[in-house]
Structures are given as structure tokens and as C-alpha cells.
Amino acid sequence: MDNIYALATARGRAGVAVVRISGPAAHDVAERMAGPLPRHGRGLRRLRSVEGEVLDEALVLTFEEGRSFTGAPVVELHLHGSRAVINAILQELSDQPELRQAQPGEFTRQALENGRLDLSQVEGLADLVEAETEAQRRQAMRVMSGGLGRKADLWKRDLLRAMALLEATIDFAEEDVPVDVTPEVLEIFARCEEAMRAELQGVGAAERIRDGFEVAIIGAPNMGKSTLLNHLAGREAAIISDIPGTTRDVIEVRMDLRGLPVTLLDTAGLRDASDEIEAIGIARARDRAKNADIRVHLVTADEFGSCPEHPDDLARVAHADRDRSGLPGVSGLTGLGVPSLLDEIADRLEKRSQTAGVAIRERHREALAAGLAALNGCRETIRSSDMLDLAAEDLRLAVRALDSLVGRVDVEDVLGEIFSSFCIGK
Ligand SMILES: Nc1nc2c(ncn2[C@@H]2O[C@H](COP(=O)(O)OP(=O)(O)OP(=O)(O)O)[C@@H](O)[C@H]2O)c(=O)[nH]1
Ligand SMILES: [Mg+2]
């Protein structure tokens, strides 16, 4: 294993900056700079250059092999967080022959290779580092603390029991042991499948929590879509004018709605446009609105009743400050009706996000689907024939799919993708 180092905190001025060194030579290198290392794992030390010049006074933390984040011996230097101190220390480290600079995510990669984290935990950690909202943090913590691995292990234990039952039947087929294991095997399958299917169904919601929900504001020109967007964004994100057809491009604003990440979309006013550019804008508006999680329709009081009340659609009477109909309305100009609109959107999104579990990525979706398909095949074989060895083969495939969830098989190709999303120093 290589000896690597990197700045683990963000670049720029701060109270403290942390430099990490990991690998078999980490302690030797640190000792060269700091003198004898603290015996109880932490202590204040003067860090010196090879020439003996004091570069900084730092809190030095040492971690023994097997007891660090990476699993290798680790030293953390908690420096004064100025650019000059950081540069001086990094320069000094780069002069050490054993060390090289860490690649993005390489500390985490060492942790994976040393069995400190499984692959799904690495994915959770990647999300945690990226988390901007409360729901994202909670979800990432669930995954990082090994929730998916624990579930996969439970399912796997069940399936291995089913496998043992099948194999026993195969082994004793010649002798006449008339025990029919089928009911028990099928019962195990049913239990696993139900749990796996629930996780599979939650992946969509989990992905939304990670990448953000989309809420599109749509309606005819001049209904106040851009005014509403600007009000919600708290800034002049979109151009507002009383000329119909002002907005053409889809304008996106990120916001945090009760901890859920939401991208609001302002779109071109829908009408039969003669202007070519406006028509393109309208086509885009329809397209994005179609794929959004929720559409907020701004309508007139007359249109309100006929507006599609799809479960993912919401209607509001526009220009509510001038409306006397008593219908639910909203006004981006005065803010009237905005809190209740946001409440309603948040309620709906919260409801959708409740299905999210610990399977949170396309990779997990594929593994769960493969596992379910193999289980299904296995059940069909058991039911329709007595070729139990074929059934056992399907079962092995199902177990393999579960193993891939936490990265025990065939993961080399996904590693690159996962680690590329990390920053250096993590
Ligand atoms: N009284 C009142 N006027 C509003 C309200 N919202 C917008 N307006 C006015 O209506 C006009 C159009 O507003 P926009 O926000 O540009 O409307 P839009 O729906 O984005 O229009 P397009 O981009 O052309 O589709 C502007 O003059 C706004 O000041 C509102 O809630 N109440
Ligand atoms: Mg507009």
C-alpha cells in the first residue's frame, strides 16, 4: 500500500487546516518533522523542515494500523489554517521520498481495500460530503452507517439457508429421504422478495433526495410565473415584464424546502406562439414540466375548476391579490398564498420521500433487480421441475447480486466512477 498525503480541509484561510498522511510509513515521516510522536495518540508538536526551521506548531494525531479511517497507520496534522502554513507543510511533505500526493477519494479507497467500509458505505460517505440539506444528510448517514450492508446480509443469510435446504435435497436424492423442502424455501423467498422489492421501490425517492426534486411553475403568459419564482428565490432570477412571452429559457432556482432539496423551474408561458424562438421555449417548458415531480399551474379563477388535478399537480389562481373568487390563489407580487403553497408542495414531497430506504443509487437498483429476477427464476424452476441443481444455480446468482450491493464482487469498474466524485483529501 502506498503512502499518501493530502490537505483534508478546504483550501483557503481558516482557523485550522488538517493534513492527512496514510500508509505504512506515515508515522516515520511525521516523526521526521515533529520529533517523537505523542504516545497517547495526540499532542502539540513543532513541525520542522529538513533544515530545522519551525514551520508551524500543530496538533498531531496518530492512529495505529487497523484503528484509523483508512485502516493503515495515519497521522493528522492540525495546522494553523493559513495558506502559507499549508503550502509550507505540503511542500515539506512532497519532499519526503516515501510519500506521494493522494488522488481524489484515495483515503476512502484505502478504507475500502482494508475492509473498514463496504462499497455502499463509501457511496453514503460520498453523499454525506456532498449533502446540502437535512434530508440529504439523514439519508447519507443511513447509508454510511452500513444500513444497506446489514440488510443485504440478512437477506443473504436467509438465501444461504434456502441454498442449504436445496443442496441437502440434491445430496440425498438417491436415498429416500422424503422431506419436501419446497415450502420452507418458497417461504424464505417470499420474505426476501418483499423486503428487496420495498428497497427497490424506494430508489427513485432516494435519488430525488440526493439530486433534488423538480417543481415546475407553468401557465399562460403574464400569469406571474417569473414573479413567483423571484419571490421564492428571494432574488431577481428571472426577467419580469408585462409583455406576454417574456420568459423563454427554463430558469432554475435551487431551494431547501423543509430539508428537501428542490429545484424550482420557471417556464415560458404556454400559448400558440407565432414567434419561432418563443415556440422553442414553450416546447422546452412542456418537456421539463412533464418530467417534473410537481407542476404548479397558475390559472384564472374561471379555469381553476377544469385544471387537471393530477396527484402531482397543484392549481393556484394567479394574481391572488386582485382575485375575489375565494379559491386558493397565490401572488408572487405580494406573497399572498405563498406559505400555504410551499406547505402543500413540501407535504407532497415529504410523502414521496418516505419510501426512500438505504438503496439509493442506480447501481443498487440494478443489483436488487438482478437478485429479484434470479429468485424468481429459482422459484419457477422449483415449481415446474425437479431440477434442483438448476434452482441452486439461480440462487447462487441471487446471492451474488446481494454481494455486489456491498462490493464483494465485480466492482472494479464502478470504483473509478464512485471515487471520481470525491475530493482530494477524502
Ligand atoms: N397584481 C399582480 N400582478 C402581478 C402578479 N404577478 C405578476 N404580476 C405582474 O404581471 C406581469 C407579468 O409577470 P411575469 O412574472 O413576468 O409573468 P410570467 O407568467 O412570467 O409571464 P411570461 O414569462 O410572459 O410567461 C408583470 O407586470 C407583473 O408585475 C401578482 O401576483 N399580482
Ligand atoms: Mg416569465
Short mmCIF file of C-alpha atoms and ligand atoms in Angstrom, two decimals:
data_model
loop_
_atom_site.label_atom_id
_atom_site.label_comp_id
_atom_site.label_asym_id
_atom_site.label_seq_id
_atom_site.Cartn_x
_atom_site.Cartn_y
_atom_site.Cartn_z
CA MET A 1 0.00 0.00 0.00
CA ASP A 2 1.27 3.46 -0.96
CA ASN A 3 2.00 6.26 1.46
CA ILE A 4 -0.22 9.17 0.57
CA TYR A 5 -0.85 12.67 1.88
CA ALA A 6 -3.27 15.49 1.17
CA LEU A 7 -4.93 18.52 2.65
CA ALA A 8 -8.21 17.16 4.04
CA THR A 9 -9.87 20.52 4.69
CA ALA A 10 -10.91 23.07 2.08
CA ARG A 11 -8.27 25.37 0.61
CA GLY A 12 -8.26 28.94 1.80
CA ARG A 13 -7.93 30.79 5.08
CA ALA A 14 -9.44 29.13 8.16
CA GLY A 15 -8.74 28.65 11.84
CA VAL A 16 -7.45 25.15 11.38
CA ALA A 17 -6.35 23.10 8.38
CA VAL A 18 -5.95 19.33 8.53
CA VAL A 19 -3.33 17.45 6.53
CA ARG A 20 -3.62 13.69 6.45
CA ILE A 21 -0.89 11.15 5.89
CA SER A 22 -1.79 7.48 5.45
CA GLY A 23 0.28 4.40 4.78
CA PRO A 24 2.90 2.16 6.42
CA ALA A 25 5.47 5.00 6.56
CA ALA A 26 3.07 7.67 7.88
CA HIS A 27 4.41 7.62 11.43
CA ASP A 28 8.08 7.65 10.34
CA VAL A 29 7.54 10.63 8.10
CA ALA A 30 5.63 12.52 10.77
CA GLU A 31 8.35 11.76 13.32
CA ARG A 32 10.93 13.23 10.98
CA MET A 33 9.04 16.53 11.03
CA ALA A 34 7.61 16.55 14.55
CA GLY A 35 10.14 14.64 16.63
CA PRO A 36 8.95 11.80 18.87
CA LEU A 37 5.24 11.30 18.26
CA PRO A 38 2.72 11.70 21.10
CA ARG A 39 2.35 8.45 22.99
CA HIS A 40 -1.37 8.63 23.62
CA GLY A 41 -2.33 9.46 20.07
CA ARG A 42 -2.33 13.24 20.31
CA GLY A 43 -0.09 16.10 21.30
CA LEU A 44 1.18 19.53 20.35
CA ARG A 45 4.36 19.47 18.27
CA ARG A 46 6.59 21.86 16.38
CA LEU A 47 6.83 20.81 12.76
CA ARG A 48 10.22 21.45 11.22
CA SER A 49 11.65 21.44 7.74
CA VAL A 50 14.67 19.28 6.89
CA GLU A 51 16.82 22.37 7.56
CA GLY A 52 15.37 22.61 11.05
CA GLU A 53 13.23 25.67 10.53
CA VAL A 54 9.98 25.66 12.52
CA LEU A 55 7.13 25.66 10.00
CA ASP A 56 4.19 25.56 12.39
CA GLU A 57 3.06 24.41 15.78
CA ALA A 58 0.40 21.76 15.23
CA LEU A 59 -1.82 19.30 16.98
CA VAL A 60 -0.53 15.92 15.86
CA LEU A 61 -2.91 12.97 15.96
CA THR A 62 -1.65 9.46 15.36
CA PHE A 63 -3.71 6.39 14.54
CA GLU A 64 -2.35 2.87 14.60
CA GLU A 65 -2.85 0.39 11.80
CA GLY A 66 -6.36 -1.03 11.94
CA ARG A 67 -7.60 1.83 14.12
CA SER A 68 -7.70 4.64 11.58
CA PHE A 69 -10.20 5.77 8.98
CA THR A 70 -8.15 4.18 6.21
CA GLY A 71 -7.12 1.10 8.17
CA ALA A 72 -3.45 1.95 7.54
CA PRO A 73 -1.27 3.90 10.00
CA VAL A 74 -2.42 7.51 9.81
CA VAL A 75 -1.15 10.85 11.06
CA GLU A 76 -3.25 14.00 11.04
CA LEU A 77 -1.57 17.37 11.32
CA HIS A 78 -3.97 20.04 12.57
CA LEU A 79 -2.23 23.17 11.36
CA HIS A 80 -2.92 26.85 11.63
CA GLY A 81 -5.12 27.34 8.61
CA SER A 82 -3.24 29.95 6.61
CA ARG A 83 -2.29 29.47 3.00
CA ALA A 84 1.39 29.98 3.84
CA VAL A 85 1.43 27.36 6.58
CA ILE A 86 -0.45 24.87 4.42
CA ASN A 87 1.87 25.47 1.47
CA ALA A 88 4.99 25.11 3.60
CA ILE A 89 3.82 21.83 5.11
CA LEU A 90 2.61 20.38 1.80
CA GLN A 91 5.95 21.38 0.23
CA GLU A 92 7.82 19.64 3.02
CA LEU A 93 5.68 16.50 2.62
CA SER A 94 6.20 16.44 -1.12
CA ASP A 95 9.97 16.32 -0.47
CA GLN A 96 9.60 13.11 1.55
CA PRO A 97 10.69 10.21 -0.66
CA GLU A 98 8.11 7.72 0.66
CA LEU A 99 5.12 9.96 0.09
CA ARG A 100 3.07 10.93 -2.88
CA GLN A 101 0.01 13.14 -3.16
CA ALA A 102 -3.33 11.38 -2.74
CA GLN A 103 -5.76 11.03 -5.63
CA PRO A 104 -9.36 12.18 -5.11
CA GLY A 105 -11.05 9.79 -2.68
CA GLU A 106 -7.90 7.76 -2.18
CA PHE A 107 -8.08 7.73 1.62
CA THR A 108 -11.56 6.28 1.31
CA ARG A 109 -10.30 3.81 -1.25
CA GLN A 110 -7.70 2.58 1.24
CA ALA A 111 -10.52 2.25 3.79
CA LEU A 112 -12.46 0.11 1.31
CA GLU A 113 -9.45 -2.02 0.46
CA ASN A 114 -8.65 -2.52 4.13
CA GLY A 115 -12.24 -3.56 4.85
CA ARG A 116 -13.00 -0.53 7.02
CA LEU A 117 -16.01 0.37 4.84
CA ASP A 118 -18.05 -1.58 2.34
CA LEU A 119 -18.85 -0.14 -1.07
CA SER A 120 -22.31 1.09 -0.12
CA GLN A 121 -20.83 2.88 2.88
CA VAL A 122 -18.35 4.56 0.55
CA GLU A 123 -21.29 5.72 -1.54
CA GLY A 124 -23.02 7.01 1.59
CA LEU A 125 -19.88 8.87 2.58
CA ALA A 126 -19.64 10.44 -0.88
CA ASP A 127 -23.22 11.66 -0.46
CA LEU A 128 -22.57 12.91 3.06
CA VAL A 129 -19.68 15.06 1.87
CA GLU A 130 -21.97 16.47 -0.83
CA ALA A 131 -25.05 16.87 1.39
CA GLU A 132 -26.59 20.34 1.37
CA THR A 133 -29.92 19.76 3.03
CA GLU A 134 -31.16 17.97 6.13
CA ALA A 135 -32.90 15.17 4.20
CA GLN A 136 -29.71 14.58 2.22
CA ARG A 137 -27.66 14.41 5.40
CA ARG A 138 -30.03 11.96 7.05
CA GLN A 139 -30.15 9.71 4.03
CA ALA A 140 -26.38 9.73 3.60
CA MET A 141 -25.90 8.90 7.29
CA ARG A 142 -28.28 5.94 7.00
CA VAL A 143 -26.27 4.55 4.13
CA MET A 144 -22.85 5.43 5.50
CA SER A 145 -23.53 3.69 8.78
CA GLY A 146 -23.94 0.47 6.83
CA GLY A 147 -27.72 0.13 6.56
CA LEU A 148 -27.62 -1.44 3.13
CA GLY A 149 -24.90 -3.90 4.07
CA ARG A 150 -26.85 -5.00 7.14
CA LYS A 151 -30.00 -5.60 5.11
CA ALA A 152 -28.11 -7.40 2.35
CA ASP A 153 -26.50 -9.64 5.00
CA LEU A 154 -29.87 -10.56 6.47
CA TRP A 155 -31.28 -11.45 3.07
CA LYS A 156 -28.16 -13.33 2.21
CA ARG A 157 -28.29 -15.36 5.40
CA ASP A 158 -31.86 -16.36 4.53
CA LEU A 159 -30.92 -17.30 1.00
CA LEU A 160 -27.96 -19.35 2.16
CA ARG A 161 -30.31 -21.28 4.41
CA ALA A 162 -32.57 -21.92 1.40
CA MET A 163 -29.48 -23.00 -0.54
CA ALA A 164 -28.52 -25.44 2.20
CA LEU A 165 -32.01 -26.91 2.12
CA LEU A 166 -31.88 -27.34 -1.66
CA GLU A 167 -28.41 -28.84 -1.57
CA ALA A 168 -29.35 -31.28 1.14
CA THR A 169 -32.23 -32.43 -1.03
CA ILE A 170 -29.91 -32.82 -4.02
CA ASP A 171 -27.35 -34.78 -1.99
CA PHE A 172 -29.91 -37.14 -0.53
CA ALA A 173 -31.97 -37.52 -3.69
CA GLU A 174 -30.83 -41.11 -4.21
CA GLU A 175 -31.56 -42.19 -0.71
CA ASP A 176 -35.21 -42.00 0.03
CA VAL A 177 -35.49 -39.15 2.43
CA PRO A 178 -38.98 -37.98 1.64
CA VAL A 179 -38.68 -34.47 3.05
CA ASP A 180 -40.11 -31.78 0.85
CA VAL A 181 -38.11 -28.62 1.49
CA THR A 182 -40.04 -26.63 -1.11
CA PRO A 183 -42.50 -24.92 1.26
CA GLU A 184 -39.76 -23.64 3.50
CA VAL A 185 -37.62 -22.48 0.57
CA LEU A 186 -40.53 -20.66 -1.02
CA GLU A 187 -41.40 -19.03 2.27
CA ILE A 188 -37.85 -17.72 2.59
CA PHE A 189 -38.04 -16.39 -0.95
CA ALA A 190 -41.31 -14.60 -0.31
CA ARG A 191 -39.89 -12.88 2.74
CA CYS A 192 -36.69 -11.77 0.98
CA GLU A 193 -38.50 -10.66 -2.12
CA GLU A 194 -40.89 -8.48 -0.23
CA ALA A 195 -38.10 -6.69 1.57
CA MET A 196 -35.96 -6.36 -1.55
CA ARG A 197 -38.88 -5.05 -3.56
CA ALA A 198 -39.59 -2.40 -0.95
CA GLU A 199 -35.98 -1.23 -1.15
CA LEU A 200 -36.10 -1.27 -4.92
CA GLN A 201 -39.20 0.90 -4.93
CA GLY A 202 -37.51 3.42 -2.68
CA VAL A 203 -34.56 4.00 -5.00
CA GLY A 204 -36.47 6.59 -7.05
CA ALA A 205 -37.28 8.66 -3.98
CA ALA A 206 -33.74 8.27 -2.65
CA GLU A 207 -32.30 9.53 -5.92
CA ARG A 208 -34.60 12.54 -5.72
CA ILE A 209 -33.43 13.27 -2.20
CA ARG A 210 -29.87 13.18 -3.43
CA ASP A 211 -30.27 15.04 -6.73
CA GLY A 212 -33.24 17.23 -5.85
CA PHE A 213 -36.95 17.26 -6.67
CA GLU A 214 -38.17 19.39 -9.55
CA VAL A 215 -41.16 21.67 -9.23
CA ALA A 216 -42.27 23.42 -12.43
CA ILE A 217 -44.33 26.59 -12.45
CA ILE A 218 -46.49 26.62 -15.56
CA GLY A 219 -49.35 28.61 -17.03
CA ALA A 220 -50.30 31.12 -19.71
CA PRO A 221 -48.14 34.18 -20.37
CA ASN A 222 -48.28 37.01 -17.83
CA MET A 223 -49.77 34.87 -15.08
CA GLY A 224 -46.90 35.82 -12.81
CA LYS A 225 -44.76 32.68 -13.03
CA SER A 226 -41.48 34.58 -13.08
CA THR A 227 -42.69 36.94 -10.36
CA LEU A 228 -43.49 33.93 -8.18
CA LEU A 229 -40.13 32.33 -8.88
CA ASN A 230 -38.27 35.51 -7.96
CA HIS A 231 -40.29 35.83 -4.78
CA LEU A 232 -39.43 32.27 -3.78
CA ALA A 233 -35.79 32.68 -4.74
CA GLY A 234 -35.52 35.99 -2.94
CA ARG A 235 -33.68 37.47 -5.91
CA GLU A 236 -34.21 38.63 -9.47
CA ALA A 237 -33.51 35.27 -11.08
CA ALA A 238 -35.95 35.77 -13.99
CA ILE A 239 -36.89 38.81 -16.06
CA ILE A 240 -40.38 40.09 -15.32
CA SER A 241 -42.37 42.30 -17.70
CA ASP A 242 -45.95 42.85 -18.73
CA ILE A 243 -45.07 41.80 -22.28
CA PRO A 244 -46.51 38.32 -22.72
CA GLY A 245 -43.90 35.75 -23.69
CA THR A 246 -41.07 37.28 -21.65
CA THR A 247 -39.61 34.01 -20.36
CA ARG A 248 -38.23 31.61 -22.92
CA ASP A 249 -35.48 29.52 -21.39
CA VAL A 250 -36.25 27.32 -18.40
CA ILE A 251 -34.90 29.13 -15.34
CA GLU A 252 -33.80 27.04 -12.38
CA VAL A 253 -33.56 28.06 -8.75
CA ARG A 254 -32.36 25.68 -6.02
CA MET A 255 -34.02 25.86 -2.66
CA ASP A 256 -34.24 23.96 0.58
CA LEU A 257 -37.82 23.09 1.42
CA ARG A 258 -38.12 21.53 4.91
CA GLY A 259 -34.75 19.91 4.37
CA LEU A 260 -35.65 18.59 0.94
CA PRO A 261 -33.59 19.82 -1.99
CA VAL A 262 -35.89 21.36 -4.60
CA THR A 263 -35.17 22.87 -7.98
CA LEU A 264 -37.88 25.33 -9.00
CA LEU A 265 -38.41 25.78 -12.70
CA ASP A 266 -39.81 28.93 -14.25
CA THR A 267 -41.03 28.22 -17.76
CA ALA A 268 -42.23 30.02 -20.86
CA GLY A 269 -45.92 30.97 -20.82
CA LEU A 270 -47.96 28.36 -22.67
CA ARG A 271 -49.79 29.64 -25.77
CA ASP A 272 -49.84 29.17 -29.55
CA ALA A 273 -46.80 31.24 -30.32
CA SER A 274 -46.07 32.59 -33.77
CA ASP A 275 -42.57 33.61 -32.76
CA GLU A 276 -40.14 30.80 -33.58
CA ILE A 277 -37.92 31.29 -30.54
CA GLU A 278 -40.86 31.53 -28.20
CA ALA A 279 -42.23 28.29 -29.67
CA ILE A 280 -38.95 26.54 -28.82
CA GLY A 281 -39.20 27.90 -25.29
CA ILE A 282 -42.75 26.57 -24.98
CA ALA A 283 -41.69 23.13 -26.21
CA ARG A 284 -38.96 23.12 -23.56
CA ALA A 285 -41.40 24.24 -20.93
CA ARG A 286 -43.77 21.38 -21.73
CA ASP A 287 -40.95 18.88 -21.78
CA ARG A 288 -39.45 19.91 -18.44
CA ALA A 289 -42.88 20.23 -16.83
CA LYS A 290 -43.78 16.74 -17.94
CA ASN A 291 -40.75 15.29 -16.17
CA ALA A 292 -41.06 17.43 -13.04
CA ASP A 293 -42.17 15.87 -9.76
CA ILE A 294 -44.82 18.53 -9.21
CA ARG A 295 -46.37 21.08 -11.54
CA VAL A 296 -47.83 24.28 -10.11
CA HIS A 297 -50.42 25.59 -12.57
CA LEU A 298 -51.12 29.32 -12.38
CA VAL A 299 -54.62 29.81 -13.75
CA THR A 300 -57.52 32.27 -13.76
CA ALA A 301 -60.42 31.72 -11.40
CA ASP A 302 -62.55 30.55 -14.35
CA GLU A 303 -60.02 27.91 -15.34
CA PHE A 304 -59.49 26.68 -11.80
CA GLY A 305 -62.22 24.01 -11.87
CA SER A 306 -61.08 22.47 -15.15
CA CYS A 307 -57.39 22.46 -14.26
CA PRO A 308 -56.02 18.89 -14.15
CA GLU A 309 -55.93 17.80 -10.51
CA HIS A 310 -53.42 15.04 -11.01
CA PRO A 311 -51.89 13.94 -7.70
CA ASP A 312 -48.63 15.55 -8.76
CA ASP A 313 -50.27 18.76 -9.97
CA LEU A 314 -51.34 21.79 -7.99
CA ALA A 315 -53.54 24.64 -9.19
CA ARG A 316 -53.50 28.19 -7.87
CA VAL A 317 -55.41 31.24 -9.02
CA ALA A 318 -52.82 33.74 -10.26
CA HIS A 319 -52.64 37.38 -9.15
CA ALA A 320 -54.37 36.39 -5.90
CA ASP A 321 -54.04 39.94 -4.59
CA ARG A 322 -56.66 41.01 -7.14
CA ASP A 323 -58.79 37.87 -7.04
CA ARG A 324 -62.16 37.83 -5.27
CA SER A 325 -63.19 34.26 -6.08
CA GLY A 326 -62.18 32.82 -2.72
CA LEU A 327 -60.36 29.97 -4.47
CA PRO A 328 -56.82 29.04 -3.38
CA GLY A 329 -54.55 31.56 -5.02
CA VAL A 330 -51.02 32.85 -4.98
CA SER A 331 -49.35 36.15 -5.68
CA GLY A 332 -45.65 36.48 -6.25
CA LEU A 333 -46.10 40.24 -6.11
CA THR A 334 -47.47 40.46 -2.57
CA GLY A 335 -46.54 37.00 -1.26
CA LEU A 336 -50.19 36.20 -0.58
CA GLY A 337 -50.77 32.44 -0.52
CA VAL A 338 -47.06 31.64 -0.82
CA PRO A 339 -46.65 29.95 2.60
CA SER A 340 -49.60 27.63 2.02
CA LEU A 341 -48.38 26.80 -1.48
CA LEU A 342 -44.94 25.90 -0.10
CA ASP A 343 -46.55 23.85 2.67
CA GLU A 344 -48.55 21.89 0.18
CA ILE A 345 -45.53 21.25 -2.05
CA ALA A 346 -43.43 20.19 0.95
CA ASP A 347 -46.19 17.86 2.20
CA ARG A 348 -46.36 16.12 -1.12
CA LEU A 349 -42.60 15.80 -1.49
CA GLU A 350 -42.21 14.57 2.07
CA LYS A 351 -44.76 11.90 1.40
CA ARG A 352 -42.89 10.80 -1.68
CA SER A 353 -39.56 10.75 0.07
CA GLN A 354 -40.81 8.48 2.83
CA THR A 355 -40.34 5.42 0.65
CA ALA A 356 -36.60 6.06 0.45
CA GLY A 357 -34.60 3.43 2.25
CA VAL A 358 -30.92 2.55 2.09
CA ALA A 359 -30.77 1.62 -1.59
CA ILE A 360 -30.06 4.98 -3.15
CA ARG A 361 -28.33 4.54 -6.49
CA GLU A 362 -28.86 3.11 -9.93
CA ARG A 363 -26.20 0.54 -9.07
CA HIS A 364 -28.29 -0.61 -6.12
CA ARG A 365 -31.41 -0.70 -8.26
CA GLU A 366 -29.68 -2.94 -10.78
CA ALA A 367 -28.33 -5.30 -8.12
CA LEU A 368 -31.71 -5.61 -6.40
CA ALA A 369 -33.47 -6.16 -9.71
CA ALA A 370 -30.92 -8.83 -10.67
CA GLY A 371 -31.38 -10.51 -7.29
CA LEU A 372 -35.16 -10.48 -7.62
CA ALA A 373 -35.01 -11.85 -11.17
CA ALA A 374 -32.74 -14.70 -10.05
CA LEU A 375 -35.05 -15.53 -7.16
CA ASN A 376 -37.99 -15.52 -9.49
CA GLY A 377 -36.20 -17.88 -11.88
CA CYS A 378 -35.31 -20.12 -9.00
CA ARG A 379 -38.88 -20.32 -7.80
CA GLU A 380 -40.15 -21.13 -11.28
CA THR A 381 -37.64 -23.96 -11.62
CA ILE A 382 -38.60 -25.40 -8.25
CA ARG A 383 -42.28 -25.25 -9.08
CA SER A 384 -42.15 -26.60 -12.60
CA SER A 385 -39.46 -29.25 -12.39
CA ASP A 386 -37.33 -31.24 -10.03
CA MET A 387 -34.06 -29.92 -11.40
CA LEU A 388 -32.94 -28.64 -8.07
CA ASP A 389 -29.35 -28.17 -9.19
CA LEU A 390 -30.58 -25.59 -11.71
CA ALA A 391 -32.56 -23.90 -8.98
CA ALA A 392 -29.49 -23.81 -6.77
CA GLU A 393 -27.58 -22.11 -9.58
CA ASP A 394 -30.21 -19.35 -9.74
CA LEU A 395 -29.98 -18.96 -6.03
CA ARG A 396 -26.22 -18.51 -6.28
CA LEU A 397 -26.86 -15.70 -8.76
CA ALA A 398 -29.22 -14.04 -6.30
CA VAL A 399 -26.62 -14.21 -3.54
CA ARG A 400 -24.03 -12.80 -5.92
CA ALA A 401 -26.31 -9.87 -6.68
CA LEU A 402 -26.61 -9.14 -2.96
CA ASP A 403 -22.86 -9.38 -2.58
CA SER A 404 -22.40 -6.81 -5.31
CA LEU A 405 -24.53 -4.34 -3.32
CA VAL A 406 -21.79 -4.01 -0.76
CA GLY A 407 -19.00 -4.58 -3.26
CA ARG A 408 -17.75 -8.08 -2.70
CA VAL A 409 -17.79 -8.95 -6.41
CA ASP A 410 -17.14 -7.33 -9.79
CA VAL A 411 -16.76 -3.83 -8.56
CA GLU A 412 -13.50 -2.68 -10.14
CA ASP A 413 -15.35 -0.91 -12.92
CA VAL A 414 -17.67 1.01 -10.62
CA LEU A 415 -14.89 2.08 -8.26
CA GLY A 416 -13.49 4.61 -10.69
CA GLU A 417 -16.86 6.23 -11.10
CA ILE A 418 -17.57 6.38 -7.40
CA PHE A 419 -14.19 7.74 -6.38
CA SER A 420 -14.10 10.35 -9.11
CA SER A 421 -16.88 12.17 -7.26
CA PHE A 422 -14.74 12.56 -4.15
CA CYS A 423 -12.46 15.47 -3.42
CA ILE A 424 -8.78 15.14 -2.73
CA GLY A 425 -8.19 14.58 0.95
CA LYS A 426 -11.23 12.36 1.48
N1 LIG B 1 -51.26 42.28 -9.33
C1 LIG B 1 -50.37 41.35 -9.61
N2 LIG B 1 -49.57 41.45 -10.66
C2 LIG B 1 -48.65 40.50 -10.91
C3 LIG B 1 -48.53 39.38 -10.07
N3 LIG B 1 -47.56 38.58 -10.55
C4 LIG B 1 -47.07 39.18 -11.65
N4 LIG B 1 -47.73 40.33 -11.88
C5 LIG B 1 -47.48 41.22 -12.98
O1 LIG B 1 -47.82 40.56 -14.18
C6 LIG B 1 -46.88 40.84 -15.22
C7 LIG B 1 -46.27 39.56 -15.75
O2 LIG B 1 -45.50 38.95 -14.74
P1 LIG B 1 -44.45 37.81 -15.06
O3 LIG B 1 -43.99 37.29 -13.75
O4 LIG B 1 -43.42 38.29 -16.00
O5 LIG B 1 -45.40 36.77 -15.78
P2 LIG B 1 -44.98 35.37 -16.45
O6 LIG B 1 -46.04 34.40 -16.14
O7 LIG B 1 -43.61 35.00 -16.08
O8 LIG B 1 -45.06 35.75 -17.98
P3 LIG B 1 -44.30 35.07 -19.22
O9 LIG B 1 -42.86 34.93 -18.87
O10 LIG B 1 -44.53 36.04 -20.32
O11 LIG B 1 -44.97 33.77 -19.48
C8 LIG B 1 -45.87 41.77 -14.61
O12 LIG B 1 -46.22 43.09 -14.96
C9 LIG B 1 -46.02 41.54 -13.12
O13 LIG B 1 -45.66 42.69 -12.36
C10 LIG B 1 -49.41 39.27 -8.94
O14 LIG B 1 -49.37 38.33 -8.15
N5 LIG B 1 -50.29 40.28 -8.75
MG MG B 2 -41.93 34.68 -17.15
#
